Coordinates of C-alpha atoms in Angstrom, one line a residue:
Chain A
X30 CA 0.0 0.0 0.0
X31 CA 1.8 3.1 -1.1
X32 CA 2.0 6.5 0.6
X33 CA -0.3 8.4 -1.9
X34 CA -3.1 5.9 -1.2
X35 CA -2.5 6.3 2.5
X36 CA -2.7 10.1 2.2
X37 CA -6.0 9.7 0.3
X38 CA -7.3 7.4 3.0
X39 CA -6.3 10.0 5.6
X40 CA -8.0 12.8 3.7
X41 CA -11.2 10.7 3.4
X42 CA -11.1 10.0 7.1
X43 CA -10.6 13.6 8.0
X44 CA -13.4 14.7 5.6
X45 CA -15.7 12.2 7.4
X46 CA -15.2 14.2 10.6
X47 CA -15.2 17.7 9.0
X48 CA -16.1 19.9 12.0
X49 CA -14.0 18.0 14.5
X50 CA -11.0 18.2 12.2
X51 CA -11.5 21.9 11.6
X52 CA -11.7 22.7 15.3
X53 CA -8.7 20.5 16.0
X54 CA -6.4 22.2 13.5
X55 CA -7.6 25.7 14.5
X56 CA -5.0 25.9 17.2
X57 CA -2.3 25.0 14.6
X58 CA -3.7 27.6 12.2
X59 CA -3.5 30.3 14.9
X60 CA -0.1 29.4 16.1
X61 CA 1.5 29.2 12.6
X62 CA -0.4 32.4 11.5
X63 CA 1.0 34.3 14.5
X64 CA 4.5 33.2 13.8
X65 CA 4.3 33.9 10.1
X66 CA 2.9 37.4 10.5
X67 CA 5.3 38.2 13.4
X68 CA 8.2 37.3 11.2
X69 CA 6.8 39.1 8.2
X70 CA 6.3 42.3 10.2
X71 CA 9.5 42.0 12.2
X72 CA 11.6 41.4 9.1
X73 CA 9.8 44.3 7.4
X74 CA 10.6 46.7 10.3
X75 CA 14.2 45.5 10.5
X76 CA 14.7 45.9 6.7
X77 CA 13.2 49.4 6.9
X78 CA 15.5 50.3 9.8
X79 CA 18.5 48.9 7.9
X80 CA 17.6 50.9 4.8
X81 CA 17.2 54.0 6.9
X82 CA 20.6 53.5 8.6
X83 CA 22.2 52.9 5.2
X84 CA 20.7 56.0 3.8
X85 CA 22.0 58.0 6.7
X86 CA 25.5 56.9 5.9
X87 CA 27.1 54.4 8.1
X88 CA 30.3 56.4 8.5
X89 CA 28.6 58.7 11.0
X90 CA 29.9 59.0 14.6
X91 CA 28.4 61.1 17.4
X92 CA 30.3 61.9 20.6
X93 CA 28.6 63.0 23.8
X94 CA 30.5 65.0 26.4
X95 CA 29.3 62.8 29.3
X96 CA 28.9 59.1 29.7
X97 CA 25.6 58.0 31.3
X98 CA 26.9 54.4 31.2
X99 CA 29.4 55.1 33.9
X100 CA 26.8 56.1 36.4
X101 CA 27.3 54.1 39.6
X102 CA 30.6 52.7 38.3
X103 CA 33.1 55.6 38.9
X104 CA 36.3 54.3 40.3
X105 CA 37.5 57.5 42.1
X106 CA 35.7 58.8 45.1
X107 CA 34.8 62.1 43.4
X108 CA 32.2 62.7 40.8
X109 CA 34.0 64.3 37.8
X110 CA 32.3 67.5 36.6
X111 CA 30.8 67.3 33.1
X112 CA 33.3 68.7 30.7
X113 CA 31.7 70.2 27.6
X114 CA 33.4 70.2 24.2
X115 CA 34.8 73.4 22.7
X116 CA 35.5 74.3 19.0
X117 CA 39.1 73.6 19.8
X118 CA 38.3 70.0 20.6
X119 CA 36.9 69.7 17.0
X120 CA 40.0 71.1 15.5
X121 CA 42.2 69.0 17.7
X122 CA 40.5 65.7 16.7
X123 CA 40.4 66.7 13.0
X124 CA 44.2 67.4 13.0
X125 CA 45.1 64.3 15.0
X126 CA 43.0 61.7 13.4
X127 CA 43.3 61.4 9.6
X128 CA 40.3 59.1 9.4
X129 CA 38.0 62.0 10.1
X130 CA 36.6 63.7 7.0
X131 CA 34.3 66.2 8.6
X132 CA 33.7 67.2 12.2
X133 CA 31.1 69.6 13.6
X134 CA 29.6 70.6 16.9
X135 CA 26.0 69.5 17.2
X136 CA 23.6 71.5 19.4
X137 CA 19.9 71.3 19.2
X138 CA 17.0 72.9 20.9
X139 CA 13.3 73.5 20.6
X140 CA 12.4 76.8 19.1
X141 CA 9.4 78.5 17.5
X142 CA 9.9 79.7 14.0
X143 CA 7.4 82.0 12.2
X144 CA 6.5 83.4 8.9
X145 CA 3.7 86.0 9.5
X146 CA 0.8 83.9 10.7
X147 CA 2.5 80.5 10.2
X148 CA 4.2 79.2 13.2
X149 CA 6.2 76.0 13.7
X150 CA 7.6 74.6 16.9
X151 CA 10.4 72.4 16.0
X152 CA 14.0 71.3 16.6
X153 CA 16.8 73.5 15.4
X154 CA 20.2 71.9 14.8
X155 CA 23.2 74.1 15.1
X156 CA 26.7 73.3 13.8
X157 CA 29.3 74.4 11.3
X158 CA 29.1 74.3 7.5
X159 CA 29.8 70.5 7.4
X160 CA 27.0 69.4 9.7
X161 CA 24.5 68.7 6.9
X162 CA 27.1 66.7 5.0
X163 CA 27.9 64.7 8.1
X164 CA 24.2 64.0 8.7
X165 CA 23.9 63.0 5.1
X166 CA 21.2 65.6 4.3
X167 CA 20.8 66.6 0.7
X168 CA 19.7 70.0 -0.5
X169 CA 16.8 70.2 -2.9
X170 CA 16.9 74.0 -3.5
X171 CA 19.5 76.6 -2.6
X172 CA 22.7 75.8 -0.7
X173 CA 24.0 75.0 2.7
X174 CA 25.6 77.8 4.7
X175 CA 29.2 78.5 3.7
X176 CA 32.3 78.5 5.9
X177 CA 32.2 82.3 6.0
X178 CA 28.6 82.5 7.0
X179 CA 29.2 79.9 9.7
X180 CA 32.2 81.6 11.1
X181 CA 30.6 85.1 11.0
X182 CA 27.4 83.8 12.5
X183 CA 25.1 85.2 9.8
X184 CA 21.4 85.0 10.1
X185 CA 20.8 82.2 7.5
X186 CA 18.7 79.1 7.8
X187 CA 18.2 75.8 6.0
X188 CA 14.7 74.3 6.3
X189 CA 13.6 70.7 6.2
X190 CA 11.2 69.8 3.4
X191 CA 8.1 69.8 5.6
X192 CA 9.1 72.8 7.6
X193 CA 9.3 74.9 4.4
X194 CA 5.8 73.7 3.4
X195 CA 4.4 74.5 6.8
X196 CA 5.9 78.0 6.9
X197 CA 5.3 78.8 3.3
X198 CA 2.2 76.8 2.3
X199 CA 1.6 78.7 -0.9
X200 CA 5.0 80.0 -2.1
X201 CA 8.6 78.9 -2.5
X202 CA 10.4 79.5 0.8
X203 CA 13.8 80.1 -0.8
X204 CA 15.3 83.5 -0.1
X205 CA 12.3 84.4 2.1
X206 CA 12.7 85.6 5.7
X207 CA 11.6 83.7 8.8
X208 CA 11.5 84.9 12.4
X209 CA 13.1 83.2 15.4
X210 CA 13.1 85.1 18.7
X211 CA 12.4 88.4 16.9
X212 CA 15.4 88.0 14.6
X213 CA 14.9 87.6 10.9
X214 CA 16.7 84.7 9.1
X215 CA 17.1 84.3 5.4
X216 CA 16.2 80.9 4.0
X217 CA 19.2 79.8 1.9
X218 CA 18.4 76.1 1.4
X219 CA 15.6 73.5 1.5
X220 CA 16.3 69.8 2.1
X221 CA 14.9 66.9 0.1
X222 CA 12.2 64.8 1.6
X223 CA 13.4 62.1 3.9
X224 CA 11.8 58.9 5.1
X225 CA 10.7 58.8 8.6
X226 CA 12.8 57.0 11.1
X227 CA 11.0 54.3 13.0
X228 CA 10.0 55.7 16.4
X229 CA 11.8 59.1 15.9
X230 CA 10.7 62.7 15.2
X231 CA 9.9 63.6 11.6
X232 CA 13.3 64.7 10.2
X233 CA 11.5 66.8 7.5
X234 CA 10.5 69.3 10.2
X235 CA 14.0 70.1 11.4
X236 CA 15.8 73.4 10.6
X237 CA 19.5 74.1 10.6
X238 CA 21.5 77.3 11.5
X239 CA 25.2 78.0 12.1
X240 CA 26.3 77.4 15.7
X241 CA 27.9 80.9 15.8
X242 CA 24.6 82.5 14.9
X243 CA 22.8 80.6 17.7
X244 CA 25.5 81.7 20.1
X245 CA 25.1 85.4 19.1
X246 CA 21.3 85.5 19.0
X247 CA 20.2 82.7 21.4
X248 CA 22.8 83.0 24.1
X249 CA 20.3 81.9 26.7
X250 CA 20.8 78.2 25.7
X251 CA 23.7 78.3 23.3
X252 CA 27.2 79.1 24.4
X253 CA 30.7 78.5 23.0
X254 CA 30.7 75.1 24.7
X255 CA 28.5 72.2 23.5
X256 CA 27.5 68.7 24.5
X257 CA 27.7 66.8 21.3
X258 CA 30.0 66.5 18.3
X259 CA 29.1 64.8 15.0
X260 CA 31.8 63.6 12.6
X261 CA 32.1 61.4 9.5
X262 CA 34.8 58.9 8.7
X263 CA 36.4 58.5 5.3
X264 CA 35.9 54.7 5.0
X265 CA 33.1 52.7 6.4
X266 CA 35.5 49.8 7.0
X267 CA 37.5 52.0 9.3
X268 CA 34.7 52.8 11.8
X269 CA 35.9 50.5 14.5
X270 CA 39.5 51.8 14.2
X271 CA 38.5 55.4 14.1
X272 CA 36.3 54.9 17.2
X273 CA 39.2 53.6 19.2
X274 CA 41.6 56.3 17.9
X275 CA 39.2 59.0 18.9
X276 CA 38.7 57.4 22.3
X277 CA 42.5 57.4 22.9
X278 CA 42.8 61.0 21.7
X279 CA 40.0 62.2 23.9
X280 CA 41.3 60.4 27.0
X281 CA 44.6 62.2 26.5
X282 CA 43.0 65.5 25.9
X283 CA 40.7 65.2 28.8
X284 CA 43.5 63.8 31.0
X285 CA 41.6 60.7 32.1
X286 CA 43.6 58.5 34.5
X287 CA 44.1 55.0 33.2
X288 CA 42.0 53.4 35.9
X289 CA 39.1 55.8 35.2
X290 CA 36.3 55.2 32.7
X291 CA 35.6 57.5 29.8
X292 CA 33.8 60.7 30.7
X293 CA 32.5 60.8 27.1
X294 CA 30.5 58.4 24.9
X295 CA 31.1 57.5 21.3
X296 CA 28.1 56.3 19.3
X297 CA 28.8 54.9 15.9
X298 CA 25.8 54.4 13.7
X299 CA 26.6 50.8 13.1
X300 CA 26.4 50.0 16.8
X301 CA 23.1 51.8 17.0
X302 CA 21.8 49.9 14.1
X303 CA 23.0 46.7 15.6
X304 CA 21.4 47.5 19.0
X305 CA 18.1 48.4 17.3
X306 CA 18.1 45.2 15.2
X307 CA 18.8 43.2 18.4
X308 CA 15.9 44.9 20.2
X309 CA 13.5 44.0 17.3
X310 CA 15.0 40.5 17.2
X311 CA 14.3 40.0 20.9
X312 CA 10.8 41.2 20.6
X313 CA 10.2 38.9 17.7
X314 CA 11.6 36.0 19.6
X315 CA 9.3 36.7 22.5
X316 CA 6.2 36.8 20.3
X317 CA 7.4 33.6 18.6
X318 CA 7.8 32.0 22.0
X319 CA 4.3 32.9 23.0
X320 CA 3.0 31.6 19.6
X321 CA 4.9 28.4 20.2
X322 CA 3.0 27.8 23.4
X323 CA -0.3 28.0 21.5
X324 CA 1.2 25.6 18.9
X325 CA 2.2 23.2 21.7
X326 CA -1.3 23.3 23.1
X327 CA -2.7 22.7 19.6
X328 CA -0.3 19.7 19.3
X329 CA -1.6 18.2 22.5
X330 CA -5.1 18.7 21.0
X331 CA -4.1 16.7 17.9
X332 CA -2.8 13.9 20.1
X333 CA -6.0 13.9 22.1
X334 CA -8.2 13.7 19.0
X335 CA -6.1 11.0 17.5
X336 CA -6.4 8.9 20.7
X337 CA -10.2 9.5 20.5
X338 CA -10.1 8.4 16.9
X339 CA -8.2 5.2 17.7
X340 CA -10.6 4.3 20.4
X341 CA -13.6 5.1 18.2
X342 CA -12.3 3.0 15.4
X343 CA -11.0 0.0 17.4
X344 CA -13.4 -2.3 15.6
X345 CA -12.4 -0.9 12.2
X346 CA -8.7 -1.6 13.2
X347 CA -9.7 -5.1 14.2
X348 CA -11.4 -5.7 10.9
X349 CA -8.4 -4.4 9.0
X350 CA -6.1 -6.7 10.9
X351 CA -8.3 -9.7 10.3
X352 CA -8.1 -8.9 6.6
X353 CA -4.3 -9.0 6.8
X354 CA -3.4 -5.4 7.3
X355 CA 0.3 -5.3 8.5
X356 CA 0.9 -3.4 11.7
X357 CA 3.1 -0.9 10.0
X358 CA 0.3 0.0 7.6
X359 CA -2.1 0.6 10.5
X360 CA 0.6 2.7 12.1
X361 CA 1.2 4.6 9.0
X362 CA -2.5 5.1 8.4
X363 CA -2.9 6.9 11.7
X364 CA 0.4 8.7 11.5
X365 CA -0.5 10.0 8.1
X366 CA -3.8 11.1 9.4
X367 CA -2.2 13.1 12.2
X368 CA 0.4 14.6 9.8
X369 CA -2.3 15.4 7.3
X370 CA -4.3 17.2 10.0
X371 CA -1.3 19.3 11.2
X372 CA -0.2 20.0 7.7
X373 CA -3.6 21.3 6.7
X374 CA -3.3 23.5 9.8
X375 CA 0.1 24.6 8.5
X376 CA -1.3 25.5 5.1
X377 CA -4.2 27.3 6.7
X378 CA -1.8 29.1 9.1
X379 CA 0.5 30.2 6.3
X380 CA -2.4 31.6 4.3
X381 CA -4.0 33.3 7.3
X382 CA -0.6 34.6 8.4
X383 CA 0.2 36.0 4.9
X384 CA -3.3 37.6 4.9
X385 CA -2.9 39.1 8.3
X386 CA 0.6 40.5 7.5
X387 CA -0.7 42.1 4.3
X388 CA -3.7 43.5 6.2
X389 CA -1.5 45.0 8.9
X390 CA 1.0 46.3 6.3
X391 CA -1.9 47.9 4.4
X392 CA -3.6 49.4 7.4
X393 CA -0.4 50.7 9.2
X394 CA 1.7 51.3 6.1
X395 CA 4.4 49.0 7.3
X396 CA 6.8 47.0 5.2
X397 CA 6.0 43.3 5.1
X398 CA 8.6 40.7 4.2
X399 CA 7.5 37.0 3.9
X400 CA 10.5 34.9 3.4
X401 CA 10.4 31.4 1.8
X402 CA 12.3 30.2 4.9
X403 CA 9.5 31.1 7.2
X404 CA 6.9 29.3 5.0
X405 CA 9.1 26.2 4.6
X406 CA 9.9 26.3 8.3
X407 CA 6.1 26.4 9.1
X408 CA 5.6 23.2 7.0
X409 CA 8.5 21.4 8.6
X410 CA 7.3 22.4 12.1
X411 CA 3.7 21.2 11.5
X412 CA 4.9 18.0 9.9
X413 CA 7.2 17.3 12.9
X414 CA 4.3 18.1 15.3
X415 CA 2.1 15.6 13.4
X416 CA 4.8 13.0 13.4
X417 CA 5.7 13.5 17.1
X418 CA 2.3 13.9 18.6
X419 CA 0.6 11.4 16.2
X420 CA 3.2 8.6 16.9
X421 CA 1.8 7.5 20.3
X422 CA -1.8 7.2 19.1
X423 CA -0.7 5.4 16.0
X424 CA 1.4 2.8 17.9
X425 CA -1.6 2.3 20.2
X426 CA -3.7 1.5 17.1
X427 CA -1.0 -0.8 15.6
X428 CA -0.5 -2.7 18.8
X429 CA -4.1 -3.6 19.3
X430 CA -4.9 -7.3 19.7
X431 CA -7.2 -8.1 16.7
X432 CA -9.4 -10.4 18.9
X433 CA -10.1 -7.7 21.4
X434 CA -10.4 -5.0 18.7
X435 CA -13.0 -7.2 16.8
X436 CA -15.0 -7.8 20.0
X437 CA -15.4 -4.0 20.4
X438 CA -18.9 -2.7 19.6
Chain B
X3 CA -4.9 -33.9 1.2
X4 CA -5.1 -32.7 4.8
X5 CA -5.5 -28.9 5.2
X6 CA -5.7 -28.5 8.9
X7 CA -4.2 -30.5 11.7
X8 CA -4.5 -29.7 15.4
X9 CA -3.1 -31.7 18.2
X10 CA -4.1 -31.1 21.8
X11 CA -4.9 -27.5 21.0
X12 CA -5.6 -25.6 24.2
X13 CA -6.4 -22.0 25.0
X14 CA -6.4 -20.5 28.5
X15 CA -7.3 -16.9 29.3
X16 CA -6.0 -15.1 32.3
X17 CA -8.6 -12.7 33.8
X18 CA -8.4 -11.2 37.3
X19 CA -5.5 -13.5 38.2
X20 CA -7.7 -16.5 37.4
X21 CA -7.1 -19.0 34.6
X22 CA -10.0 -19.7 32.4
X23 CA -9.5 -22.7 30.1
X24 CA -11.6 -22.2 27.0
X25 CA -10.2 -25.0 24.8
X26 CA -9.0 -28.1 26.6
X27 CA -7.1 -30.1 24.0
X28 CA -8.7 -30.2 20.6
X29 CA -7.3 -32.7 18.1
X30 CA -8.8 -32.7 14.6
X31 CA -8.0 -33.0 11.0
X32 CA -9.8 -31.3 8.1
X33 CA -9.1 -32.2 4.5
X34 CA -8.6 -29.6 1.8
X35 CA -12.0 -28.7 0.2
X36 CA -14.0 -30.0 3.0
X37 CA -17.2 -28.3 4.2
X38 CA -17.3 -28.5 8.0
X39 CA -19.6 -27.1 10.7
X40 CA -18.4 -26.3 14.2
X41 CA -21.3 -26.4 16.5
X42 CA -21.9 -26.1 20.2
X43 CA -23.6 -24.0 22.8
X44 CA -22.4 -20.5 23.5
X45 CA -19.3 -20.5 25.7
X46 CA -18.2 -23.9 24.3
X47 CA -15.1 -22.3 22.7
X48 CA -16.2 -22.5 19.1
X49 CA -15.4 -18.8 18.3
X50 CA -12.0 -19.2 20.0
X51 CA -11.3 -22.3 17.9
X52 CA -12.2 -20.3 14.8
X53 CA -9.9 -17.4 15.8
X54 CA -7.0 -19.8 16.2
X55 CA -7.7 -21.6 13.0
X56 CA -7.9 -18.2 11.3
X57 CA -4.6 -17.2 12.7
X58 CA -6.1 -14.2 14.6
X59 CA -5.2 -15.7 17.9
X60 CA -2.6 -18.2 19.2
X61 CA -3.1 -21.3 21.2
X62 CA -1.7 -21.6 24.7
X63 CA -0.4 -25.1 24.1
X64 CA -0.7 -27.9 21.5
X65 CA 0.1 -27.8 17.8
X66 CA -1.7 -26.3 14.8
X67 CA -0.5 -27.0 11.3
X68 CA -2.1 -25.1 8.3
X69 CA -1.0 -26.4 4.9
X70 CA 1.9 -28.1 6.8
X71 CA 3.1 -24.9 8.3
X72 CA 3.5 -24.9 12.1
X73 CA 1.4 -21.8 13.1
X74 CA 2.5 -22.0 16.7
X75 CA 6.0 -21.0 15.8
X76 CA 5.1 -18.3 13.2
X77 CA 5.9 -14.7 13.8
X78 CA 3.1 -12.0 14.1
X79 CA 4.1 -10.8 10.6
X80 CA 3.8 -14.3 9.2
X81 CA 0.3 -14.6 10.8
X82 CA -0.7 -11.3 9.2
X83 CA 0.5 -12.6 5.9
X84 CA -1.3 -15.9 6.3
X85 CA -4.6 -14.1 7.2
X86 CA -4.2 -12.0 4.1
X87 CA -3.3 -14.7 1.6
X88 CA -4.7 -18.0 2.9
X89 CA -7.7 -17.2 5.0
X90 CA -11.0 -15.4 4.3
X91 CA -13.3 -14.4 7.2
X92 CA -17.0 -14.0 7.1
X93 CA -18.6 -12.5 10.2
X94 CA -22.1 -12.6 11.7
X95 CA -22.3 -8.8 11.6
X96 CA -20.6 -8.6 8.2
X97 CA -17.9 -6.2 9.5
X98 CA -17.7 -4.1 6.4
X99 CA -16.0 -0.8 6.8
X100 CA -18.8 1.7 7.0
X101 CA -17.0 4.6 5.2
X102 CA -16.0 2.5 2.2
X103 CA -18.2 1.5 -0.8
X104 CA -18.8 -2.2 -1.6
X105 CA -16.1 -2.0 -4.3
X106 CA -13.5 -0.5 -1.9
X107 CA -14.4 -2.9 0.9
X108 CA -13.9 -5.8 -1.4
X109 CA -10.6 -4.5 -2.8
X110 CA -9.1 -3.8 0.6
X111 CA -7.4 -7.2 1.2
X112 CA -5.7 -6.9 -2.2
X113 CA -4.3 -3.5 -1.2
X114 CA -2.8 -5.1 1.9
X115 CA -1.3 -7.7 -0.3
X116 CA 0.5 -5.0 -2.2
X117 CA -1.6 -5.0 -5.4
X118 CA -2.2 -1.6 -6.9
X119 CA -5.5 0.0 -6.4
X120 CA -6.6 0.0 -10.0
X121 CA -6.0 -3.8 -10.4
X122 CA -7.5 -4.5 -7.0
X123 CA -10.7 -2.6 -7.9
X124 CA -11.0 -4.3 -11.2
X125 CA -10.7 -7.7 -9.5
X126 CA -13.3 -6.6 -6.9
X127 CA -15.6 -5.5 -9.7
X128 CA -15.5 -8.8 -11.4
X129 CA -16.0 -10.7 -8.2
X130 CA -18.9 -8.6 -7.1
X131 CA -20.5 -8.9 -10.6
X132 CA -20.3 -12.7 -10.4
X133 CA -22.1 -12.5 -7.0
X134 CA -24.9 -10.4 -8.6
X135 CA -23.9 -7.1 -7.1
X136 CA -22.8 -5.4 -10.3
X137 CA -25.2 -2.4 -9.8
X138 CA -24.4 -2.1 -6.1
X139 CA -20.6 -1.6 -6.3
X140 CA -20.7 2.1 -5.4
X141 CA -23.1 1.7 -2.5
X142 CA -22.0 2.1 1.0
X143 CA -22.9 -0.7 3.5
X144 CA -25.8 1.2 5.0
X145 CA -27.4 1.5 1.5
X146 CA -27.4 -2.3 1.2
X147 CA -29.7 -5.0 2.6
X148 CA -28.3 -7.6 5.1
X149 CA -28.1 -10.3 2.4
X150 CA -26.3 -7.9 0.1
X151 CA -23.9 -6.8 2.8
X152 CA -23.0 -10.4 3.5
X153 CA -22.4 -11.1 -0.2
X154 CA -20.0 -8.1 -0.2
X155 CA -18.3 -9.6 2.8
X156 CA -18.1 -13.0 1.0
X157 CA -16.5 -11.3 -2.0
X158 CA -14.0 -9.6 0.3
X159 CA -13.2 -13.0 1.9
X160 CA -12.7 -14.5 -1.6
X161 CA -10.7 -11.7 -3.3
X162 CA -7.2 -13.0 -2.4
X163 CA -8.2 -16.6 -3.4
X164 CA -7.8 -18.1 0.0
X165 CA -7.7 -21.8 0.6
X166 CA -9.7 -21.6 3.8
X167 CA -12.9 -19.7 4.5
X168 CA -14.0 -19.3 8.1
X169 CA -17.6 -18.1 8.6
X170 CA -18.8 -17.2 12.1
X171 CA -22.6 -17.5 12.2
X172 CA -22.8 -16.2 8.6
X173 CA -26.6 -16.2 8.6
X174 CA -27.1 -15.2 12.2
X175 CA -28.1 -11.6 11.3
X176 CA -30.2 -12.5 8.3
X177 CA -33.8 -13.4 7.7
X178 CA -34.4 -17.0 6.8
X179 CA -34.8 -16.3 3.1
X180 CA -31.5 -14.4 2.8
X181 CA -29.9 -16.9 5.1
X182 CA -30.8 -19.7 2.7
X183 CA -29.3 -17.8 -0.2
X184 CA -26.1 -17.1 1.6
X185 CA -25.7 -20.7 2.7
X186 CA -26.4 -21.9 -0.8
X187 CA -23.7 -19.5 -2.1
X188 CA -21.2 -20.8 0.4
X189 CA -21.9 -24.3 -0.7
X190 CA -21.5 -23.3 -4.3
X191 CA -18.2 -21.6 -3.6
X192 CA -17.0 -24.7 -1.8
X193 CA -17.6 -26.8 -4.8
X194 CA -16.5 -24.4 -7.6
X195 CA -13.4 -23.0 -5.9
X196 CA -12.5 -26.2 -3.9
X197 CA -12.0 -23.9 -0.9
X198 CA -12.1 -25.4 2.6
X199 CA -15.2 -24.0 4.3
X200 CA -15.6 -24.0 8.1
X201 CA -18.9 -22.6 9.4
X202 CA -19.3 -21.9 13.1
X203 CA -23.0 -22.1 14.0
X204 CA -25.3 -23.1 16.8
X205 CA -28.2 -23.9 14.4
X206 CA -28.5 -27.6 13.8
X207 CA -30.4 -27.0 10.5
X208 CA -27.4 -25.2 9.0
X209 CA -24.9 -27.6 10.4
X210 CA -26.9 -30.5 8.8
X211 CA -26.2 -29.0 5.3
X212 CA -22.4 -29.5 5.7
X213 CA -20.5 -32.7 5.1
X214 CA -19.2 -33.0 8.6
X215 CA -20.2 -31.6 12.0
X216 CA -17.6 -31.0 14.7
X217 CA -19.4 -30.6 18.0
X218 CA -17.8 -28.7 20.9
X219 CA -18.8 -28.6 24.6
X220 CA -16.9 -26.9 27.4
X221 CA -13.8 -26.7 25.3
X222 CA -13.6 -30.4 24.2
X223 CA -14.7 -32.3 21.1
X224 CA -17.9 -34.2 21.7
X225 CA -18.1 -35.8 18.3

């Protein structure tokens, strides 16, 4: 008796108990659908993140003037005072480390920016002429501020794509004047539209002015010292090396004792990307773990229903044995039935999972990636569940004594 | 030619730590092509004897030779094979599989013998046709009368061309008219196929139609 015939016998037997079979495989469907859609969404989010990081240029490094990571771990008995960066620090690093292409202070603050009746509360980023290049921003219209404008602290501003639209809904913002804290700034550039960063503020609303300008006109929050530096590295492959060189240089410049920890913090984008991917991965793993529990419960349900089926069909098994059915065929018949059930659950789960993923993707505008690996994995998992949880009931059927089985009513 | 030889065949069941002897030393010989009735009151052990002769069960002691083969020393796999190839069972309650058509029920032993489905169903069709069930092949058991169901069961018992047919009260669930037809059919098969036919029955009228009566009482041969 070949396997195709056994599969047909299994399907016939499952069709004979349509509702029972559907209810039994429902748990498998839900479990597999959850895993498939979780993976599809998780991978979509991860891919989008990755694309975003790649578009930002991976050769970006940010340095903070304090290290929150050392809290509670300082070795000396005295809390070191926060030492802010100065423009001289930027020059020093640029001169000492040949891997740095550009370096700029990076200061930001919330401001209100106005054009007549149009007001926008947004984040202003202040730095030198290289800040926009470092941050990988591209200009759609106009220019970035020049070295001279930056050094003189001229009243010029570059607007994010959306910021320009909000302030000048009906006209081109270029070469117009906007007001920040009663000072008029000339719009010299407008940035291209950027994709939103998962979980972060809309970058299209940001505006950029020279740091010197901010120091002159907004001295209440902006001084000659700053908390953050942004810099770019010539080669992506040199990120790691550049990070350690900068660390060494800053430790010397800030006179940190060998036993003390860094009083500054270097973020390279690659590490941030990695951490974000890890966080998404952990979340996915957790959801898959929960879904696996539902799958396990469903598997126990399959075993239960197969045991019921064997008991119900004891007489049938006895007849088959009397007709000369070998035990291994009885075993395979019930095993195939269990596997057919779980695989039908797997097929249903994959279809429902794909449906749910696309629905969520459509409703929330998220990227959805369904990999062949997750579909193949679902089929392998359900087959193994059928094999594993169907084996005991199948052996029970195959080991029946034909006389006792035939005597069953 | 002898077909069946048993020597001191005994069967004892163990229930609740108590031994229950059902067969207490049966010695008999049945020739090939014989038409034999096993009779006796209920509890006399005739069904157990039939199960052992049909290789569904094993004796506790004694010897059983079928076609010269010592059944007592055969493995379970060999017994399965013998049931499939050499023995055909006919039951009182027909024992057709309810979710299979007459055709598929009849073809089943051939599938277990490793014959492909198409050939098996062709053979089943021919056999059912010869038994007058040509227009009933796609009917399920519940769509057939008792006599028709028993004829499907007979076809199923015959499909692998066994040398031995064991019928356990084959007319017990039938009205007298159908019972007569079925008995006539068994007689006819006995002569045309030269198959050894053993009928287990408690009805003297049926037993009288066979060529030999083996009478059992309390697990021993009376006659």
